[in-house]
């Protein structure tokens, strides 16, 4: 797959399908499409308004709303507006911009797709062996097509693609229906047994035709050499290129690549490539799998029927036994024998056993005592009371250590202050802790509006930028070197 700008581009033309007023936009676009099919390409807003007002859903619809909807459709490139100046008799009429609207090419294809989706449940797919026969005859005609003119080659190419698309679509839609949830449920019902034999016979006839035609088509395609193939595709390309088209953005290379890719798809459908089986072989496997699936479901339905018939006799016998019981206690005993104990309690533990034998009875186990906790939401175990430990001593030690380390750090920093200034460009080699403190002060000062801040001990300072623009300096530390702008830290009290 090639990812290009066209593939990643957002398609604005489909916005009218999901916009807030999609119910109005779709009706307007369907009207434009129907008029296009009747070869009426240009419409005024009055034409659209007159048509919409015929329907009860648009009783309260106004011309102002229509104008706004048409502007939105123009913005989304669904309609192409052209100002009509043929009936303009004054400057005021020209300023009002009386437009004619035409449906765009993208919108035509979108409406065709929507109409197809709306009638999708009506159209039924099927497996037509006649398409395979027509494709085989088309391949047989290739030597004649090579010696014919470009028009004949182009018509042959269109017929071949049309048959191949129908074959590919029909078999995928028909076989895909067997893997739907609705089909799964239907095949588990007893009513499916009436259609089982018809389905299997239909699929087996298709497999038989497919096997016969695939062998012939494979032999024909293997006999076509590269020279014949190139000559055939060249004829189709030359005819396609010679057709004059308005606003044709496709280049010759794109037209050629489109033809070659379609030919490769057709070949790969019948011939294996790159150690992969052909699509026709996969179709045979899928069809056989569906036949096995249908047979398996039918066998399960038959078994369940027989099982139900046997159980019916057992229930009759059991009912007779209950009618012969003397009293309710005897009926309870019979019920316990037939159905077991109702609502038994099963208790399971992970306590160590005295023996690992699987033949030992629960009565042979040593009795133990277990505390069972109630299964209610509000139940909480009593927690043991524990006094709160005092950590004053630890906190005091931690505080003294922090103050001591800061005092030591301040004493070290005093060694780098010259006349109340720390100049980063003149610093000697410094330890890691000093570097962290200096950069912390620098960050706090730079983040303030006036470049001033305070140290941890309350001493005010100001950050002064480098004397020259882009002036840099290198700081040497115990753990490495880094380059930064030559800032200065000036303390207010001179300390």
Short mmCIF file of C-alpha atoms in Angstrom, two decimals:
data_model
loop_
_atom_site.label_atom_id
_atom_site.label_comp_id
_atom_site.label_asym_id
_atom_site.label_seq_id
_atom_site.Cartn_x
_atom_site.Cartn_y
_atom_site.Cartn_z
CA UNK A 1 0.00 0.00 0.00
CA UNK A 2 1.28 3.44 -0.92
CA UNK A 3 0.53 6.28 1.50
CA UNK A 4 0.36 9.58 -0.36
CA UNK A 5 -1.24 12.99 0.04
CA UNK A 6 -4.51 11.87 -1.60
CA UNK A 7 -4.93 9.03 0.87
CA UNK A 8 -4.36 11.24 3.92
CA UNK A 9 -6.45 14.19 2.68
CA UNK A 10 -9.66 14.97 4.54
CA UNK A 11 -12.77 14.55 2.37
CA UNK A 12 -14.97 17.56 2.99
CA UNK A 13 -17.64 16.37 0.54
CA UNK A 14 -19.00 13.76 2.99
CA UNK A 15 -19.64 16.24 5.81
CA UNK A 16 -23.24 16.77 4.79
CA UNK A 17 -24.00 13.15 5.74
CA UNK A 18 -23.17 13.68 9.42
CA UNK A 19 -23.68 17.42 9.94
CA UNK A 20 -26.22 18.77 12.42
CA UNK A 21 -28.85 19.41 9.72
CA UNK A 22 -28.06 16.28 7.72
CA UNK A 23 -31.79 15.58 7.22
CA UNK A 24 -32.07 18.78 5.15
CA UNK A 25 -28.70 18.50 3.39
CA UNK A 26 -29.36 14.94 2.24
CA UNK A 27 -32.74 15.82 0.75
CA UNK A 28 -31.23 18.78 -1.14
CA UNK A 29 -28.35 16.70 -2.47
CA UNK A 30 -30.67 13.87 -3.52
CA UNK A 31 -32.78 16.38 -5.48
CA UNK A 32 -29.66 17.70 -7.24
CA UNK A 33 -28.58 14.14 -8.05
CA UNK A 34 -31.98 13.14 -9.48
CA UNK A 35 -32.00 16.26 -11.65
CA UNK A 36 -28.48 15.41 -12.81
CA UNK A 37 -29.68 11.94 -13.84
CA UNK A 38 -32.40 13.67 -15.90
CA UNK A 39 -29.67 15.75 -17.57
CA UNK A 40 -30.74 18.97 -15.84
CA UNK A 41 -27.34 20.11 -14.61
CA UNK A 42 -27.97 23.67 -13.35
CA UNK A 43 -30.60 24.64 -10.77
CA UNK A 44 -31.64 27.89 -9.12
CA UNK A 45 -32.40 28.06 -5.42
CA UNK A 46 -36.02 28.79 -6.34
CA UNK A 47 -36.20 25.40 -8.09
CA UNK A 48 -34.95 23.65 -4.97
CA UNK A 49 -37.26 25.63 -2.69
CA UNK A 50 -40.30 24.84 -4.83
CA UNK A 51 -39.54 21.13 -4.70
CA UNK A 52 -38.95 21.06 -0.94
CA UNK A 53 -42.17 22.92 -0.14
CA UNK A 54 -44.15 20.11 -1.79
CA UNK A 55 -43.34 17.87 1.19
CA UNK A 56 -44.88 18.14 4.66
CA UNK A 57 -41.50 17.88 6.40
CA UNK A 58 -40.54 21.28 4.93
CA UNK A 59 -43.72 23.24 5.66
CA UNK A 60 -41.87 25.70 7.93
CA UNK A 61 -38.77 25.83 5.74
CA UNK A 62 -37.81 29.34 4.60
CA UNK A 63 -35.81 30.70 1.69
CA UNK A 64 -33.28 32.12 4.16
CA UNK A 65 -32.66 28.64 5.58
CA UNK A 66 -32.27 27.24 2.08
CA UNK A 67 -29.74 29.95 1.20
CA UNK A 68 -27.74 29.09 4.32
CA UNK A 69 -27.87 25.36 3.54
CA UNK A 70 -26.74 25.95 -0.04
CA UNK A 71 -23.85 28.10 1.20
CA UNK A 72 -22.73 25.29 3.52
CA UNK A 73 -22.90 22.74 0.70
CA UNK A 74 -20.86 25.08 -1.50
CA UNK A 75 -18.30 25.44 1.28
CA UNK A 76 -18.04 21.64 1.57
CA UNK A 77 -17.57 21.41 -2.25
CA UNK A 78 -20.79 19.46 -2.77
CA UNK A 79 -22.24 22.15 -5.04
CA UNK A 80 -20.53 24.36 -7.61
CA UNK A 81 -22.02 27.89 -7.79
CA UNK A 82 -21.92 30.07 -10.89
CA UNK A 83 -23.29 33.62 -10.89
CA UNK A 84 -26.01 34.04 -13.46
CA UNK A 85 -25.59 37.44 -15.18
CA UNK A 86 -27.88 36.74 -18.12
CA UNK A 87 -30.97 38.27 -16.49
CA UNK A 88 -29.29 41.11 -14.61
CA UNK A 89 -30.82 44.50 -15.41
CA UNK A 90 -29.38 46.67 -12.63
CA UNK A 91 -26.34 47.01 -10.38
CA UNK A 92 -28.47 46.05 -7.39
CA UNK A 93 -29.46 42.75 -9.00
CA UNK A 94 -25.80 42.08 -9.81
CA UNK A 95 -24.84 42.65 -6.17
CA UNK A 96 -27.51 40.19 -5.01
CA UNK A 97 -25.60 37.47 -6.88
CA UNK A 98 -28.25 35.23 -8.40
CA UNK A 99 -26.48 31.86 -8.51
CA UNK A 100 -27.02 28.65 -10.42
CA UNK A 101 -25.82 25.49 -8.68
CA UNK A 102 -24.41 22.26 -10.08
CA UNK A 103 -23.66 19.04 -8.15
CA UNK A 104 -19.92 18.19 -8.00
CA UNK A 105 -18.34 14.96 -9.29
CA UNK A 106 -17.48 13.76 -5.77
CA UNK A 107 -21.07 14.29 -4.64
CA UNK A 108 -22.44 12.34 -7.61
CA UNK A 109 -20.37 9.31 -6.64
CA UNK A 110 -21.30 9.73 -2.96
CA UNK A 111 -25.03 9.78 -3.79
CA UNK A 112 -24.62 6.71 -6.01
CA UNK A 113 -22.94 4.91 -3.14
CA UNK A 114 -25.70 5.94 -0.70
CA UNK A 115 -28.45 4.75 -3.06
CA UNK A 116 -26.62 1.45 -3.38
CA UNK A 117 -26.38 1.16 0.42
CA UNK A 118 -30.09 1.93 0.76
CA UNK A 119 -30.96 -0.98 -1.53
CA UNK A 120 -28.26 -3.31 -0.22
CA UNK A 121 -30.68 -5.61 1.61
CA UNK A 122 -32.75 -5.97 -1.57
CA UNK A 123 -29.86 -7.05 -3.80
CA UNK A 124 -28.92 -10.68 -3.32
CA UNK A 125 -25.51 -12.08 -4.15
CA UNK A 126 -25.10 -15.41 -5.91
CA UNK A 127 -22.46 -17.76 -7.27
CA UNK A 128 -22.62 -17.62 -11.05
CA UNK A 129 -20.43 -20.16 -12.88
CA UNK A 130 -21.33 -18.40 -16.15
CA UNK A 131 -19.02 -15.52 -15.16
CA UNK A 132 -16.09 -17.94 -14.97
CA UNK A 133 -16.94 -19.23 -18.43
CA UNK A 134 -17.08 -15.68 -19.84
CA UNK A 135 -13.72 -14.83 -18.25
CA UNK A 136 -12.21 -17.98 -19.74
CA UNK A 137 -13.53 -17.06 -23.21
CA UNK A 138 -12.09 -13.55 -22.77
CA UNK A 139 -8.64 -15.00 -22.09
CA UNK A 140 -8.93 -17.26 -25.14
CA UNK A 141 -9.53 -14.16 -27.31
CA UNK A 142 -6.24 -12.47 -26.26
CA UNK A 143 -4.34 -13.45 -29.49
CA UNK A 144 -7.17 -11.93 -31.56
CA UNK A 145 -7.21 -8.77 -29.40
CA UNK A 146 -3.48 -8.26 -29.99
CA UNK A 147 -4.07 -8.03 -33.74
CA UNK A 148 -7.20 -5.83 -33.47
CA UNK A 149 -7.46 -2.07 -33.07
CA UNK A 150 -7.40 -0.14 -29.79
CA UNK A 151 -11.19 0.29 -29.56
CA UNK A 152 -11.79 -3.46 -29.67
CA UNK A 153 -9.05 -4.00 -27.07
CA UNK A 154 -10.59 -1.37 -24.80
CA UNK A 155 -14.07 -2.91 -25.05
CA UNK A 156 -12.59 -6.36 -24.31
CA UNK A 157 -10.82 -4.89 -21.29
CA UNK A 158 -14.00 -3.28 -19.95
CA UNK A 159 -16.00 -6.51 -20.33
CA UNK A 160 -13.28 -8.52 -18.59
CA UNK A 161 -13.10 -6.10 -15.65
CA UNK A 162 -16.87 -5.97 -15.33
CA UNK A 163 -17.17 -9.78 -15.20
CA UNK A 164 -14.26 -10.07 -12.78
CA UNK A 165 -15.68 -7.41 -10.43
CA UNK A 166 -19.08 -9.11 -10.43
CA UNK A 167 -17.51 -12.52 -9.74
CA UNK A 168 -15.31 -11.15 -6.96
CA UNK A 169 -18.10 -9.18 -5.30
CA UNK A 170 -20.78 -11.87 -5.61
CA UNK A 171 -18.76 -14.70 -4.14
CA UNK A 172 -17.52 -12.57 -1.23
CA UNK A 173 -21.01 -11.30 -0.41
CA UNK A 174 -22.66 -14.72 -0.77
CA UNK A 175 -20.09 -16.69 1.21
CA UNK A 176 -19.71 -13.88 3.75
CA UNK A 177 -23.38 -14.22 4.61
CA UNK A 178 -22.68 -17.74 5.96
CA UNK A 179 -20.33 -16.27 8.58
CA UNK A 180 -22.80 -13.68 9.90
CA UNK A 181 -24.41 -13.97 13.32
CA UNK A 182 -27.86 -14.25 11.73
CA UNK A 183 -26.74 -17.23 9.61
CA UNK A 184 -25.20 -18.92 12.66
CA UNK A 185 -28.49 -18.67 14.52
CA UNK A 186 -30.54 -19.80 11.52
CA UNK A 187 -28.38 -22.89 10.92
CA UNK A 188 -29.02 -24.03 14.51
CA UNK A 189 -32.81 -24.15 14.01
CA UNK A 190 -34.82 -27.12 12.84
CA UNK A 191 -36.23 -25.13 9.92
CA UNK A 192 -32.74 -25.07 8.39
CA UNK A 193 -32.96 -28.81 7.66
CA UNK A 194 -35.47 -28.06 4.88
CA UNK A 195 -32.89 -25.92 3.02
CA UNK A 196 -29.76 -27.92 3.88
CA UNK A 197 -29.79 -30.14 0.81
CA UNK A 198 -30.48 -27.19 -1.54
CA UNK A 199 -27.53 -25.21 -0.13
CA UNK A 200 -25.16 -28.15 -0.36
CA UNK A 201 -26.22 -29.01 -3.91
CA UNK A 202 -25.88 -25.34 -4.97
CA UNK A 203 -22.38 -25.05 -3.47
CA UNK A 204 -21.22 -28.39 -4.91
CA UNK A 205 -22.35 -27.43 -8.41
CA UNK A 206 -20.42 -24.19 -8.11
CA UNK A 207 -17.32 -26.04 -6.90
CA UNK A 208 -17.58 -28.44 -9.82
CA UNK A 209 -17.79 -25.58 -12.34
CA UNK A 210 -15.04 -23.66 -10.56
CA UNK A 211 -12.63 -26.62 -10.66
CA UNK A 212 -13.23 -27.16 -14.37
CA UNK A 213 -12.78 -23.53 -15.40
CA UNK A 214 -9.84 -22.79 -13.07
CA UNK A 215 -7.72 -25.53 -14.64
CA UNK A 216 -8.45 -24.18 -18.13
CA UNK A 217 -7.83 -20.54 -17.14
CA UNK A 218 -4.54 -21.40 -15.42
CA UNK A 219 -3.33 -23.16 -18.56
CA UNK A 220 -4.28 -20.18 -20.76
CA UNK A 221 -2.60 -17.61 -18.49
CA UNK A 222 0.62 -19.64 -18.24
CA UNK A 223 0.88 -19.67 -22.05
CA UNK A 224 0.73 -15.85 -22.26
CA UNK A 225 4.32 -14.58 -22.45
CA UNK A 226 5.55 -11.19 -21.26
CA UNK A 227 5.73 -9.75 -24.80
CA UNK A 228 2.04 -10.56 -25.49
CA UNK A 229 1.02 -9.20 -22.11
CA UNK A 230 2.89 -5.89 -22.65
CA UNK A 231 1.44 -5.47 -26.14
CA UNK A 232 -2.09 -6.06 -24.84
CA UNK A 233 -1.75 -3.56 -21.98
CA UNK A 234 -0.14 -1.01 -24.32
CA UNK A 235 -3.19 -1.07 -26.62
CA UNK A 236 -5.50 -0.51 -23.67
CA UNK A 237 -3.28 2.30 -22.36
CA UNK A 238 -3.11 4.09 -25.70
CA UNK A 239 -6.89 4.05 -26.09
CA UNK A 240 -7.42 5.25 -22.50
CA UNK A 241 -4.92 8.07 -23.03
CA UNK A 242 -6.55 9.13 -26.29
CA UNK A 243 -9.95 9.78 -24.69
CA UNK A 244 -10.31 13.57 -24.18
CA UNK A 245 -11.32 14.42 -20.62
CA UNK A 246 -12.07 17.71 -18.92
CA UNK A 247 -10.29 18.40 -15.62
CA UNK A 248 -8.29 15.20 -15.97
CA UNK A 249 -5.73 15.24 -13.16
CA UNK A 250 -4.41 11.70 -13.80
CA UNK A 251 -0.98 11.50 -15.40
CA UNK A 252 0.02 8.95 -18.01
CA UNK A 253 2.04 7.10 -15.40
CA UNK A 254 -1.00 6.83 -13.09
CA UNK A 255 -3.21 5.57 -15.95
CA UNK A 256 -0.61 2.97 -16.86
CA UNK A 257 -0.15 1.86 -13.25
CA UNK A 258 -3.95 1.55 -12.83
CA UNK A 259 -4.25 -0.75 -15.86
CA UNK A 260 -1.26 -2.88 -14.82
CA UNK A 261 -2.48 -3.25 -11.23
CA UNK A 262 -5.92 -4.45 -12.42
CA UNK A 263 -4.28 -6.99 -14.73
CA UNK A 264 -2.08 -8.25 -11.86
CA UNK A 265 -5.12 -8.65 -9.61
CA UNK A 266 -6.92 -10.71 -12.25
CA UNK A 267 -3.88 -12.93 -12.79
CA UNK A 268 -3.26 -13.42 -9.07
CA UNK A 269 -6.89 -14.43 -8.61
CA UNK A 270 -6.30 -17.50 -10.79
CA UNK A 271 -2.52 -18.07 -10.51
CA UNK A 272 -0.49 -18.54 -7.30
CA UNK A 273 2.27 -15.97 -6.70
CA UNK A 274 5.16 -15.56 -4.27
CA UNK A 275 4.55 -18.96 -2.62
CA UNK A 276 0.93 -17.91 -1.89
CA UNK A 277 -2.10 -19.82 -3.08
CA UNK A 278 -4.43 -18.15 -5.53
CA UNK A 279 -7.76 -16.61 -4.56
CA UNK A 280 -9.57 -19.28 -6.58
CA UNK A 281 -7.92 -22.02 -4.49
CA UNK A 282 -8.91 -20.20 -1.31
CA UNK A 283 -12.46 -19.97 -2.65
CA UNK A 284 -12.55 -23.75 -3.07
CA UNK A 285 -11.33 -24.26 0.50
CA UNK A 286 -13.87 -21.79 1.93
CA UNK A 287 -16.75 -23.38 0.00
CA UNK A 288 -15.80 -26.86 1.19
CA UNK A 289 -15.57 -25.55 4.76
CA UNK A 290 -19.09 -24.09 4.49
CA UNK A 291 -20.43 -27.45 3.27
CA UNK A 292 -18.81 -29.17 6.25
CA UNK A 293 -20.25 -26.51 8.54
CA UNK A 294 -23.77 -26.98 7.17
CA UNK A 295 -23.49 -30.76 7.51
CA UNK A 296 -22.20 -30.46 11.08
CA UNK A 297 -25.06 -28.20 12.17
CA UNK A 298 -27.60 -30.49 10.50
CA UNK A 299 -26.16 -33.51 12.35
CA UNK A 300 -26.36 -31.64 15.67
CA UNK A 301 -30.01 -30.73 15.03
CA UNK A 302 -30.84 -34.37 14.22
CA UNK A 303 -29.09 -35.59 17.37
CA UNK A 304 -30.96 -33.09 19.53
CA UNK A 305 -34.25 -34.26 18.01
CA UNK A 306 -33.48 -37.90 18.80
CA UNK A 307 -32.35 -36.98 22.29
CA UNK A 308 -35.58 -35.09 22.93
CA UNK A 309 -37.61 -38.08 21.72
CA UNK A 310 -35.82 -40.45 24.12
CA UNK A 311 -36.17 -38.05 27.04
CA UNK A 312 -39.91 -37.82 26.40
CA UNK A 313 -40.37 -41.54 27.15
CA UNK A 314 -38.18 -41.23 30.24
CA UNK A 315 -40.26 -38.38 31.61
CA UNK A 316 -43.45 -40.39 31.08
CA UNK A 317 -41.99 -43.31 33.07
CA UNK A 318 -40.83 -40.95 35.82
CA UNK A 319 -44.30 -39.38 36.07
CA UNK A 320 -45.85 -42.85 36.50
CA UNK A 321 -43.44 -43.61 39.38
CA UNK A 322 -44.46 -40.41 41.18
CA UNK A 323 -48.17 -41.22 40.80
CA UNK A 324 -47.63 -44.58 42.57
CA UNK A 325 -46.05 -42.98 45.69
CA UNK A 326 -48.06 -43.54 48.92
CA UNK A 327 -47.45 -40.12 50.48
CA UNK A 328 -45.43 -36.93 50.13
CA UNK A 329 -42.47 -38.30 52.11
CA UNK A 330 -42.04 -41.18 49.70
CA UNK A 331 -42.27 -38.68 46.80
CA UNK A 332 -39.50 -36.62 48.46
CA UNK A 333 -37.30 -39.70 48.66
CA UNK A 334 -37.96 -40.53 44.99
CA UNK A 335 -37.18 -36.91 44.04
CA UNK A 336 -33.89 -37.05 45.95
CA UNK A 337 -33.00 -40.26 44.15
CA UNK A 338 -33.89 -38.94 40.67
CA UNK A 339 -32.86 -35.30 40.85
CA UNK A 340 -30.50 -35.14 43.82
CA UNK A 341 -30.52 -32.62 46.67
CA UNK A 342 -31.98 -29.19 45.85
CA UNK A 343 -29.84 -26.15 46.73
CA UNK A 344 -26.91 -28.02 48.31
CA UNK A 345 -24.07 -26.12 50.07
CA UNK A 346 -20.58 -26.74 48.73
CA UNK A 347 -17.77 -25.81 51.12
CA UNK A 348 -14.24 -25.72 49.75
CA UNK A 349 -10.98 -25.13 51.64
CA UNK A 350 -7.28 -25.25 50.96
CA UNK A 351 -6.34 -26.90 54.25
CA UNK A 352 -3.52 -29.46 54.14
CA UNK A 353 -4.75 -33.05 53.94
CA UNK A 354 -3.45 -35.98 55.94
CA UNK A 355 -3.28 -38.15 52.80
CA UNK A 356 -2.89 -37.52 49.06
CA UNK A 357 -4.98 -40.52 48.08
CA UNK A 358 -7.79 -39.73 45.62
CA UNK A 359 -9.81 -42.68 46.92
CA UNK A 360 -10.15 -41.39 50.49
CA UNK A 361 -13.63 -40.29 51.59
CA UNK A 362 -14.41 -36.90 53.16
CA UNK A 363 -15.51 -38.87 56.25
CA UNK A 364 -11.91 -40.13 56.62
CA UNK A 365 -10.53 -36.61 56.94
CA UNK A 366 -9.62 -35.16 60.32
CA UNK A 367 -12.29 -32.63 61.41
CA UNK A 368 -11.19 -29.01 61.56
CA UNK A 369 -12.68 -25.73 62.74
CA UNK A 370 -13.16 -22.89 60.20
CA UNK A 371 -14.40 -19.38 60.85
CA UNK A 372 -16.91 -18.41 58.15
CA UNK A 373 -17.24 -14.70 57.51
CA UNK A 374 -20.67 -13.33 56.57
CA UNK A 375 -21.04 -12.27 52.92
CA UNK A 376 -22.70 -8.91 53.44
CA UNK A 377 -21.63 -5.51 52.21
CA UNK A 378 -21.55 -3.80 55.61
CA UNK A 379 -19.40 -6.46 57.27
CA UNK A 380 -15.96 -5.25 58.39
CA UNK A 381 -13.38 -7.05 60.41
CA UNK A 382 -12.44 -5.49 63.69
CA UNK A 383 -9.05 -3.89 63.38
CA UNK A 384 -6.57 -4.01 66.22
CA UNK A 385 -5.90 -0.71 67.87
CA UNK A 386 -2.33 0.45 67.56
CA UNK A 387 -0.93 3.66 69.08
CA UNK A 388 0.45 6.36 66.83
CA UNK A 389 4.21 6.32 67.01
CA UNK A 390 5.96 9.61 67.66
CA UNK A 391 8.61 10.48 65.08
CA UNK A 392 9.68 13.79 66.66
CA UNK A 393 13.18 12.53 67.28
CA UNK A 394 13.61 11.33 63.69
CA UNK A 395 12.17 14.58 62.34
CA UNK A 396 14.54 16.62 64.48
CA UNK A 397 17.54 14.60 63.29
CA UNK A 398 16.42 14.96 59.65
CA UNK A 399 15.93 18.73 60.09
CA UNK A 400 19.37 19.15 61.66
CA UNK A 401 20.95 17.20 58.77
CA UNK A 402 19.18 19.39 56.19
CA UNK A 403 20.22 22.62 57.97
CA UNK A 404 23.77 21.36 58.33
CA UNK A 405 24.03 20.45 54.63
CA UNK A 406 22.60 23.83 53.62
CA UNK A 407 25.06 25.63 55.93
CA UNK A 408 27.93 23.72 54.38
CA UNK A 409 26.58 24.51 50.93
CA UNK A 410 26.31 28.23 51.74
CA UNK A 411 29.88 28.27 53.03
CA UNK A 412 31.10 26.66 49.81
CA UNK A 413 29.12 29.11 47.65
CA UNK A 414 30.67 32.06 49.53
CA UNK A 415 34.00 31.01 48.02
CA UNK A 416 32.64 31.69 44.49
CA UNK A 417 31.17 35.16 45.24
CA UNK A 418 33.50 37.97 44.18
CA UNK A 419 32.45 41.49 45.19
CA UNK A 420 28.85 40.36 45.60
CA UNK A 421 28.74 38.80 42.10
CA UNK A 422 28.82 35.22 40.82
CA UNK A 423 30.10 35.32 37.24
CA UNK A 424 29.45 31.97 35.52
CA UNK A 425 32.18 32.69 32.93
CA UNK A 426 34.86 32.98 35.67
CA UNK A 427 33.87 29.99 37.83
CA UNK A 428 36.56 27.41 38.59
CA UNK A 429 35.82 23.68 38.73
CA UNK A 430 32.77 23.22 40.98
CA UNK A 431 31.18 20.17 42.66
CA UNK A 432 27.82 18.78 41.59
CA UNK A 433 25.91 20.16 44.64
CA UNK A 434 27.13 23.72 43.99
CA UNK A 435 26.14 23.48 40.33
CA UNK A 436 22.61 22.36 41.30
CA UNK A 437 22.21 25.28 43.74
CA UNK A 438 23.50 27.88 41.27
CA UNK A 439 21.28 26.62 38.45
CA UNK A 440 18.29 26.60 40.83
CA UNK A 441 18.91 30.26 41.69
CA UNK A 442 19.38 31.07 38.01
CA UNK A 443 16.11 29.35 37.05
CA UNK A 444 14.14 31.15 39.79
CA UNK A 445 15.50 34.51 38.72
CA UNK A 446 14.89 34.02 35.01
CA UNK A 447 11.29 32.94 35.64
CA UNK A 448 10.47 36.15 37.54
CA UNK A 449 9.29 39.26 35.60
CA UNK A 450 12.15 41.50 36.83
CA UNK A 451 14.84 38.77 36.98
CA UNK A 452 15.02 38.99 40.82
CA UNK A 453 14.51 36.35 43.50
CA UNK A 454 15.68 35.18 46.94
CA UNK A 455 17.96 32.41 48.11
CA UNK A 456 16.87 29.80 50.66
CA UNK A 457 18.32 32.03 53.43
CA UNK A 458 16.39 35.11 52.26
CA UNK A 459 19.19 36.98 50.42
CA UNK A 460 17.90 38.92 47.40
CA UNK A 461 19.68 38.69 44.05
CA UNK A 462 19.25 39.70 40.43
CA UNK A 463 20.15 37.89 37.19
CA UNK A 464 22.15 39.91 34.65
CA UNK A 465 22.27 38.63 31.06
CA UNK A 466 25.60 38.33 29.12
CA UNK A 467 27.32 41.54 28.04
CA UNK A 468 27.43 40.42 24.43
CA UNK A 469 24.59 38.68 22.54
CA UNK A 470 25.03 34.92 22.23
CA UNK A 471 28.00 35.02 24.64
CA UNK A 472 28.62 31.51 25.97
CA UNK A 473 30.76 30.02 28.73
CA UNK A 474 31.76 26.50 29.74
CA UNK A 475 31.15 25.27 33.31
CA UNK A 476 33.53 22.55 34.52
CA UNK A 477 32.02 20.22 37.14
CA UNK A 478 33.08 17.02 38.89
CA UNK A 479 30.73 14.99 36.70
CA UNK A 480 31.34 16.70 33.34
CA UNK A 481 31.16 19.94 31.39
CA UNK A 482 28.32 21.93 29.85
CA UNK A 483 27.95 25.16 27.90
CA UNK A 484 25.53 27.94 28.83
CA UNK A 485 25.02 31.72 28.36
CA UNK A 486 27.42 33.82 30.48
CA UNK A 487 24.91 34.99 33.11
CA UNK A 488 25.83 36.82 36.33
CA UNK A 489 24.15 36.70 39.74
CA UNK A 490 24.36 40.04 41.61
CA UNK A 491 23.40 40.02 45.28
CA UNK A 492 21.59 43.14 46.54
CA UNK A 493 23.35 43.50 49.90
CA UNK A 494 26.79 42.80 48.38
CA UNK A 495 27.30 39.66 50.42
#
